[in-house]
C-alpha cells in the first residue's frame, strides 16, 4: 500500500525523466499517507490514443467518477 497506476499516451520518457517522475510521485504519496517509501509501488501504463476512450475514459473516468479527485476538462 499504496499503489499508483498512471495511464498515459505513449511518451518517449528517458531513464532520467522516468526516475524524476517516480521520485516526485513517491515523495508526494509518502507525505500524504505517512508511509515509508518502500511500501509504495508505481506503474506507468502506456495506452494508445485510439484506445483511450474504451480502455481508460469510459471505465475509469466516467464510470468511477466518484473516485476522481481531479477531473479532466476534455
PDB file of N, CA and C in Angstrom:
ATOM      1  N   UNK A   1       0.862  -1.164   0.000  1.00  0.00           N
ATOM      2  CA  UNK A   1       0.000   0.000   0.000  1.00  0.00           C
ATOM      3  C   UNK A   1       0.892   1.205   0.000  1.00  0.00           C
ATOM      4  N   UNK A   2       0.646   2.216  -0.654  1.00  0.00           N
ATOM      5  CA  UNK A   2      -0.300   2.403  -1.739  1.00  0.00           C
ATOM      6  C   UNK A   2       0.314   2.096  -3.106  1.00  0.00           C
ATOM      7  N   UNK A   3      -0.569   1.864  -4.065  1.00  0.00           N
ATOM      8  CA  UNK A   3      -0.150   1.595  -5.437  1.00  0.00           C
ATOM      9  C   UNK A   3      -0.706   2.701  -6.324  1.00  0.00           C
ATOM     10  N   UNK A   4       0.139   3.245  -7.190  1.00  0.00           N
ATOM     11  CA  UNK A   4      -0.253   4.293  -8.125  1.00  0.00           C
ATOM     12  C   UNK A   4      -0.079   3.754  -9.539  1.00  0.00           C
ATOM     13  N   UNK A   5      -1.123   3.845 -10.346  1.00  0.00           N
ATOM     14  CA  UNK A   5      -1.048   3.403 -11.733  1.00  0.00           C
ATOM     15  C   UNK A   5      -1.355   4.602 -12.621  1.00  0.00           C
ATOM     16  N   UNK A   6      -0.373   5.022 -13.392  1.00  0.00           N
ATOM     17  CA  UNK A   6      -0.544   6.168 -14.268  1.00  0.00           C
ATOM     18  C   UNK A   6      -0.704   5.671 -15.695  1.00  0.00           C
ATOM     19  N   UNK A   7      -1.889   5.890 -16.230  1.00  0.00           N
ATOM     20  CA  UNK A   7      -2.159   5.540 -17.625  1.00  0.00           C
ATOM     21  C   UNK A   7      -1.942   6.799 -18.443  1.00  0.00           C
ATOM     22  N   UNK A   8      -1.278   6.666 -19.570  1.00  0.00           N
ATOM     23  CA  UNK A   8      -0.908   7.826 -20.359  1.00  0.00           C
ATOM     24  C   UNK A   8      -0.732   7.429 -21.815  1.00  0.00           C
ATOM     25  N   UNK A   9      -0.825   8.420 -22.703  1.00  0.00           N
ATOM     26  CA  UNK A   9      -0.474   8.157 -24.094  1.00  0.00           C
ATOM     27  C   UNK A   9       1.007   7.794 -24.125  1.00  0.00           C
ATOM     28  N   UNK A  10       1.418   6.923 -25.026  1.00  0.00           N
ATOM     29  CA  UNK A  10       2.835   6.576 -25.125  1.00  0.00           C
ATOM     30  C   UNK A  10       3.685   7.844 -25.254  1.00  0.00           C
ATOM     31  N   UNK A  11       4.725   7.916 -24.451  1.00  0.00           N
ATOM     32  CA  UNK A  11       5.606   9.082 -24.449  1.00  0.00           C
ATOM     33  C   UNK A  11       7.053   8.605 -24.345  1.00  0.00           C
ATOM     34  N   UNK A  12       7.939   9.272 -25.038  1.00  0.00           N
ATOM     35  CA  UNK A  12       9.339   8.853 -25.026  1.00  0.00           C
ATOM     36  C   UNK A  12      10.088   9.368 -23.792  1.00  0.00           C
ATOM     37  N   UNK A  13       9.758   8.843 -22.628  1.00  0.00           N
ATOM     38  CA  UNK A  13      10.452   9.233 -21.407  1.00  0.00           C
ATOM     39  C   UNK A  13      11.783   8.493 -21.326  1.00  0.00           C
ATOM     40  N   UNK A  14      12.858   9.242 -21.104  1.00  0.00           N
ATOM     41  CA  UNK A  14      14.136   8.559 -20.925  1.00  0.00           C
ATOM     42  C   UNK A  14      14.271   8.139 -19.459  1.00  0.00           C
ATOM     43  N   UNK A  15      15.355   7.468 -19.136  1.00  0.00           N
ATOM     44  CA  UNK A  15      15.537   6.948 -17.780  1.00  0.00           C
ATOM     45  C   UNK A  15      15.533   8.065 -16.738  1.00  0.00           C
ATOM     46  N   UNK A  16      16.142   9.190 -17.054  1.00  0.00           N
ATOM     47  CA  UNK A  16      16.196  10.304 -16.107  1.00  0.00           C
ATOM     48  C   UNK A  16      14.806  10.893 -15.863  1.00  0.00           C
ATOM     49  N   UNK A  17      14.031  11.078 -16.924  1.00  0.00           N
ATOM     50  CA  UNK A  17      12.673  11.606 -16.779  1.00  0.00           C
ATOM     51  C   UNK A  17      11.796  10.640 -15.979  1.00  0.00           C
ATOM     52  N   UNK A  18      11.934   9.360 -16.269  1.00  0.00           N
ATOM     53  CA  UNK A  18      11.157   8.361 -15.538  1.00  0.00           C
ATOM     54  C   UNK A  18      11.538   8.366 -14.070  1.00  0.00           C
ATOM     55  N   UNK A  19      12.819   8.416 -13.785  1.00  0.00           N
ATOM     56  CA  UNK A  19      13.299   8.443 -12.408  1.00  0.00           C
ATOM     57  C   UNK A  19      12.791   9.673 -11.662  1.00  0.00           C
ATOM     58  N   UNK A  20      12.830  10.838 -12.302  1.00  0.00           N
ATOM     59  CA  UNK A  20      12.337  12.067 -11.678  1.00  0.00           C
ATOM     60  C   UNK A  20      10.838  11.991 -11.405  1.00  0.00           C
ATOM     61  N   UNK A  21      10.083  11.443 -12.342  1.00  0.00           N
ATOM     62  CA  UNK A  21       8.639  11.292 -12.171  1.00  0.00           C
ATOM     63  C   UNK A  21       8.333  10.363 -11.008  1.00  0.00           C
ATOM     64  N   UNK A  22       8.972   9.216 -10.993  1.00  0.00           N
ATOM     65  CA  UNK A  22       8.746   8.232  -9.934  1.00  0.00           C
ATOM     66  C   UNK A  22       9.150   8.804  -8.574  1.00  0.00           C
ATOM     67  N   UNK A  23      10.242   9.524  -8.527  1.00  0.00           N
ATOM     68  CA  UNK A  23      10.698  10.135  -7.279  1.00  0.00           C
ATOM     69  C   UNK A  23       9.692  11.161  -6.762  1.00  0.00           C
ATOM     70  N   UNK A  24       9.193  12.017  -7.654  1.00  0.00           N
ATOM     71  CA  UNK A  24       8.234  13.045  -7.255  1.00  0.00           C
ATOM     72  C   UNK A  24       6.921  12.426  -6.769  1.00  0.00           C
ATOM     73  N   UNK A  25       6.455  11.415  -7.466  1.00  0.00           N
ATOM     74  CA  UNK A  25       5.211  10.744  -7.060  1.00  0.00           C
ATOM     75  C   UNK A  25       5.411  10.040  -5.721  1.00  0.00           C
ATOM     76  N   UNK A  26       6.524   9.355  -5.577  1.00  0.00           N
ATOM     77  CA  UNK A  26       6.826   8.661  -4.324  1.00  0.00           C
ATOM     78  C   UNK A  26       6.858   9.640  -3.166  1.00  0.00           C
ATOM     79  N   UNK A  27       7.509  10.773  -3.362  1.00  0.00           N
ATOM     80  CA  UNK A  27       7.583  11.789  -2.304  1.00  0.00           C
ATOM     81  C   UNK A  27       6.193  12.290  -1.919  1.00  0.00           C
ATOM     82  N   UNK A  28       5.369  12.591  -2.909  1.00  0.00           N
ATOM     83  CA  UNK A  28       4.017  13.085  -2.637  1.00  0.00           C
ATOM     84  C   UNK A  28       3.168  12.035  -1.917  1.00  0.00           C
ATOM     85  N   UNK A  29       3.278  10.791  -2.344  1.00  0.00           N
ATOM     86  CA  UNK A  29       2.476   9.718  -1.741  1.00  0.00           C
ATOM     87  C   UNK A  29       2.923   9.443  -0.307  1.00  0.00           C
ATOM     88  N   UNK A  30       4.217   9.379  -0.080  1.00  0.00           N
ATOM     89  CA  UNK A  30       4.691   9.099   1.288  1.00  0.00           C
ATOM     90  C   UNK A  30       4.320  10.237   2.229  1.00  0.00           C
ATOM     91  N   UNK A  31       4.363  11.474   1.742  1.00  0.00           N
ATOM     92  CA  UNK A  31       3.982  12.613   2.566  1.00  0.00           C
ATOM     93  C   UNK A  31       2.486  12.568   2.884  1.00  0.00           C
ATOM     94  N   UNK A  32       1.674  12.310   1.890  1.00  0.00           N
ATOM     95  CA  UNK A  32       0.214  12.318   2.073  1.00  0.00           C
ATOM     96  C   UNK A  32      -0.270  11.186   2.970  1.00  0.00           C
ATOM     97  N   UNK A  33       0.280   9.988   2.786  1.00  0.00           N
ATOM     98  CA  UNK A  33      -0.196   8.822   3.519  1.00  0.00           C
ATOM     99  C   UNK A  33       0.623   8.516   4.769  1.00  0.00           C
ATOM    100  N   UNK A  34       1.735   9.221   4.940  1.00  0.00           N
ATOM    101  CA  UNK A  34       2.563   8.980   6.112  1.00  0.00           C
ATOM    102  C   UNK A  34       3.145   7.585   6.118  1.00  0.00           C
ATOM    103  N   UNK A  35       3.529   7.100   4.957  1.00  0.00           N
ATOM    104  CA  UNK A  35       4.060   5.741   4.856  1.00  0.00           C
ATOM    105  C   UNK A  35       5.520   5.774   4.413  1.00  0.00           C
ATOM    106  N   UNK A  36       6.152   4.649   4.548  1.00  0.00           N
ATOM    107  CA  UNK A  36       7.541   4.526   4.118  1.00  0.00           C
ATOM    108  C   UNK A  36       7.610   4.421   2.599  1.00  0.00           C
ATOM    109  N   UNK A  37       8.675   4.917   2.046  1.00  0.00           N
ATOM    110  CA  UNK A  37       8.902   4.880   0.607  1.00  0.00           C
ATOM    111  C   UNK A  37       8.922   3.446   0.070  1.00  0.00           C
ATOM    112  N   UNK A  38       9.373   2.507   0.880  1.00  0.00           N
ATOM    113  CA  UNK A  38       9.493   1.118   0.451  1.00  0.00           C
ATOM    114  C   UNK A  38       8.176   0.393   0.231  1.00  0.00           C
ATOM    115  N   UNK A  39       7.070   0.970   0.691  1.00  0.00           N
ATOM    116  CA  UNK A  39       5.776   0.294   0.506  1.00  0.00           C
ATOM    117  C   UNK A  39       5.000   0.848  -0.684  1.00  0.00           C
ATOM    118  N   UNK A  40       5.549   1.860  -1.351  1.00  0.00           N
ATOM    119  CA  UNK A  40       4.888   2.480  -2.498  1.00  0.00           C
ATOM    120  C   UNK A  40       5.276   1.736  -3.769  1.00  0.00           C
ATOM    121  N   UNK A  41       4.284   1.431  -4.597  1.00  0.00           N
ATOM    122  CA  UNK A  41       4.556   0.868  -5.923  1.00  0.00           C
ATOM    123  C   UNK A  41       3.926   1.788  -6.958  1.00  0.00           C
ATOM    124  N   UNK A  42       4.613   1.917  -8.098  1.00  0.00           N
ATOM    125  CA  UNK A  42       4.166   2.824  -9.151  1.00  0.00           C
ATOM    126  C   UNK A  42       4.286   2.118 -10.491  1.00  0.00           C
ATOM    127  N   UNK A  43       3.206   2.171 -11.268  1.00  0.00           N
ATOM    128  CA  UNK A  43       3.210   1.602 -12.612  1.00  0.00           C
ATOM    129  C   UNK A  43       2.952   2.716 -13.620  1.00  0.00           C
ATOM    130  N   UNK A  44       3.668   2.681 -14.715  1.00  0.00           N
ATOM    131  CA  UNK A  44       3.420   3.575 -15.835  1.00  0.00           C
ATOM    132  C   UNK A  44       2.882   2.711 -16.970  1.00  0.00           C
ATOM    133  N   UNK A  45       1.652   2.994 -17.371  1.00  0.00           N
ATOM    134  CA  UNK A  45       0.965   2.136 -18.340  1.00  0.00           C
ATOM    135  C   UNK A  45       0.595   2.914 -19.597  1.00  0.00           C
ATOM    136  N   UNK A  46       1.369   2.764 -20.655  1.00  0.00           N
ATOM    137  CA  UNK A  46       1.019   3.464 -21.889  1.00  0.00           C
ATOM    138  C   UNK A  46      -0.242   2.872 -22.530  1.00  0.00           C
ATOM    139  N   UNK A  47      -1.106   3.766 -22.990  1.00  0.00           N
ATOM    140  CA  UNK A  47      -2.345   3.366 -23.665  1.00  0.00           C
ATOM    141  C   UNK A  47      -2.402   4.158 -24.973  1.00  0.00           C
ATOM    142  N   UNK A  48      -2.548   3.459 -26.061  1.00  0.00           N
ATOM    143  CA  UNK A  48      -2.609   4.121 -27.357  1.00  0.00           C
ATOM    144  C   UNK A  48      -3.783   5.102 -27.395  1.00  0.00           C
ATOM    145  N   UNK A  49      -3.581   6.229 -28.064  1.00  0.00           N
ATOM    146  CA  UNK A  49      -4.593   7.275 -28.114  1.00  0.00           C
ATOM    147  C   UNK A  49      -5.938   6.758 -28.611  1.00  0.00           C
ATOM    148  N   UNK A  50      -5.928   5.908 -29.633  1.00  0.00           N
ATOM    149  CA  UNK A  50      -7.192   5.399 -30.175  1.00  0.00           C
ATOM    150  C   UNK A  50      -7.905   4.442 -29.225  1.00  0.00           C
ATOM    151  N   UNK A  51      -7.209   3.943 -28.220  1.00  0.00           N
ATOM    152  CA  UNK A  51      -7.813   3.033 -27.245  1.00  0.00           C
ATOM    153  C   UNK A  51      -8.230   3.742 -25.958  1.00  0.00           C
ATOM    154  N   UNK A  52      -7.849   5.005 -25.814  1.00  0.00           N
ATOM    155  CA  UNK A  52      -8.080   5.738 -24.566  1.00  0.00           C
ATOM    156  C   UNK A  52      -9.556   5.741 -24.165  1.00  0.00           C
ATOM    157  N   UNK A  53     -10.436   6.060 -25.083  1.00  0.00           N
ATOM    158  CA  UNK A  53     -11.868   6.157 -24.788  1.00  0.00           C
ATOM    159  C   UNK A  53     -12.399   4.856 -24.176  1.00  0.00           C
ATOM    160  N   UNK A  54     -12.084   3.729 -24.797  1.00  0.00           N
ATOM    161  CA  UNK A  54     -12.612   2.441 -24.348  1.00  0.00           C
ATOM    162  C   UNK A  54     -11.876   1.863 -23.139  1.00  0.00           C
ATOM    163  N   UNK A  55     -10.558   2.061 -23.075  1.00  0.00           N
ATOM    164  CA  UNK A  55      -9.771   1.433 -22.011  1.00  0.00           C
ATOM    165  C   UNK A  55      -9.616   2.286 -20.756  1.00  0.00           C
ATOM    166  N   UNK A  56      -9.719   3.603 -20.903  1.00  0.00           N
ATOM    167  CA  UNK A  56      -9.486   4.473 -19.744  1.00  0.00           C
ATOM    168  C   UNK A  56     -10.674   5.392 -19.467  1.00  0.00           C
ATOM    169  N   UNK A  57     -11.041   6.214 -20.437  1.00  0.00           N
ATOM    170  CA  UNK A  57     -12.045   7.236 -20.185  1.00  0.00           C
ATOM    171  C   UNK A  57     -13.381   6.661 -19.704  1.00  0.00           C
ATOM    172  N   UNK A  58     -13.957   5.764 -20.467  1.00  0.00           N
ATOM    173  CA  UNK A  58     -15.270   5.224 -20.086  1.00  0.00           C
ATOM    174  C   UNK A  58     -15.217   4.434 -18.774  1.00  0.00           C
ATOM    175  N   UNK A  59     -14.333   3.441 -18.647  1.00  0.00           N
ATOM    176  CA  UNK A  59     -14.388   2.619 -17.434  1.00  0.00           C
ATOM    177  C   UNK A  59     -13.811   3.277 -16.182  1.00  0.00           C
ATOM    178  N   UNK A  60     -12.852   4.173 -16.314  1.00  0.00           N
ATOM    179  CA  UNK A  60     -12.186   4.696 -15.123  1.00  0.00           C
ATOM    180  C   UNK A  60     -12.520   6.137 -14.794  1.00  0.00           C
ATOM    181  N   UNK A  61     -12.887   6.924 -15.789  1.00  0.00           N
ATOM    182  CA  UNK A  61     -13.200   8.328 -15.537  1.00  0.00           C
ATOM    183  C   UNK A  61     -14.711   8.530 -15.434  1.00  0.00           C
ATOM    184  N   UNK A  62     -15.447   7.993 -16.397  1.00  0.00           N
ATOM    185  CA  UNK A  62     -16.897   8.159 -16.378  1.00  0.00           C
ATOM    186  C   UNK A  62     -17.546   7.253 -15.326  1.00  0.00           C
ATOM    187  N   UNK A  63     -17.272   5.966 -15.396  1.00  0.00           N
ATOM    188  CA  UNK A  63     -17.948   5.011 -14.516  1.00  0.00           C
ATOM    189  C   UNK A  63     -17.459   5.060 -13.067  1.00  0.00           C
ATOM    190  N   UNK A  64     -16.281   5.597 -12.838  1.00  0.00           N
ATOM    191  CA  UNK A  64     -15.746   5.661 -11.470  1.00  0.00           C
ATOM    192  C   UNK A  64     -15.485   7.103 -11.060  1.00  0.00           C
ATOM    193  N   UNK A  65     -16.319   8.007 -11.567  1.00  0.00           N
ATOM    194  CA  UNK A  65     -16.095   9.426 -11.301  1.00  0.00           C
ATOM    195  C   UNK A  65     -16.184   9.781  -9.820  1.00  0.00           C
ATOM    196  N   UNK A  66     -16.845   8.958  -9.035  1.00  0.00           N
ATOM    197  CA  UNK A  66     -16.931   9.213  -7.599  1.00  0.00           C
ATOM    198  C   UNK A  66     -15.562   9.089  -6.911  1.00  0.00           C
ATOM    199  N   UNK A  67     -14.599   8.462  -7.586  1.00  0.00           N
ATOM    200  CA  UNK A  67     -13.256   8.322  -7.024  1.00  0.00           C
ATOM    201  C   UNK A  67     -12.315   9.433  -7.482  1.00  0.00           C
ATOM    202  N   UNK A  68     -12.676  10.174  -8.504  1.00  0.00           N
ATOM    203  CA  UNK A  68     -11.792  11.212  -9.040  1.00  0.00           C
ATOM    204  C   UNK A  68     -11.599  12.345  -8.056  1.00  0.00           C
ATOM    205  N   UNK A  69     -10.388  12.822  -7.956  1.00  0.00           N
ATOM    206  CA  UNK A  69     -10.073  13.995  -7.146  1.00  0.00           C
ATOM    207  C   UNK A  69      -9.650  15.158  -8.031  1.00  0.00           C
ATOM    208  N   UNK A  70      -9.433  14.866  -9.285  1.00  0.00           N
ATOM    209  CA  UNK A  70      -9.174  15.887 -10.318  1.00  0.00           C
ATOM    210  C   UNK A  70      -9.835  15.380 -11.592  1.00  0.00           C
ATOM    211  N   UNK A  71     -10.721  16.188 -12.133  1.00  0.00           N
ATOM    212  CA  UNK A  71     -11.471  15.799 -13.322  1.00  0.00           C
ATOM    213  C   UNK A  71     -10.838  16.420 -14.555  1.00  0.00           C
ATOM    214  N   UNK A  72     -10.679  15.634 -15.644  1.00  0.00           N
ATOM    215  CA  UNK A  72     -10.119  16.209 -16.856  1.00  0.00           C
ATOM    216  C   UNK A  72     -11.120  17.162 -17.506  1.00  0.00           C
ATOM    217  N   UNK A  73     -10.611  18.061 -18.336  1.00  0.00           N
ATOM    218  CA  UNK A  73     -11.507  19.035 -18.984  1.00  0.00           C
ATOM    219  C   UNK A  73     -11.706  18.716 -20.460  1.00  0.00           C
ATOM    220  N   UNK A  74     -11.709  17.419 -20.798  1.00  0.00           N
ATOM    221  CA  UNK A  74     -11.996  17.051 -22.185  1.00  0.00           C
ATOM    222  C   UNK A  74     -13.273  16.262 -22.253  1.00  0.00           C
TER     223      UNK A  74
END
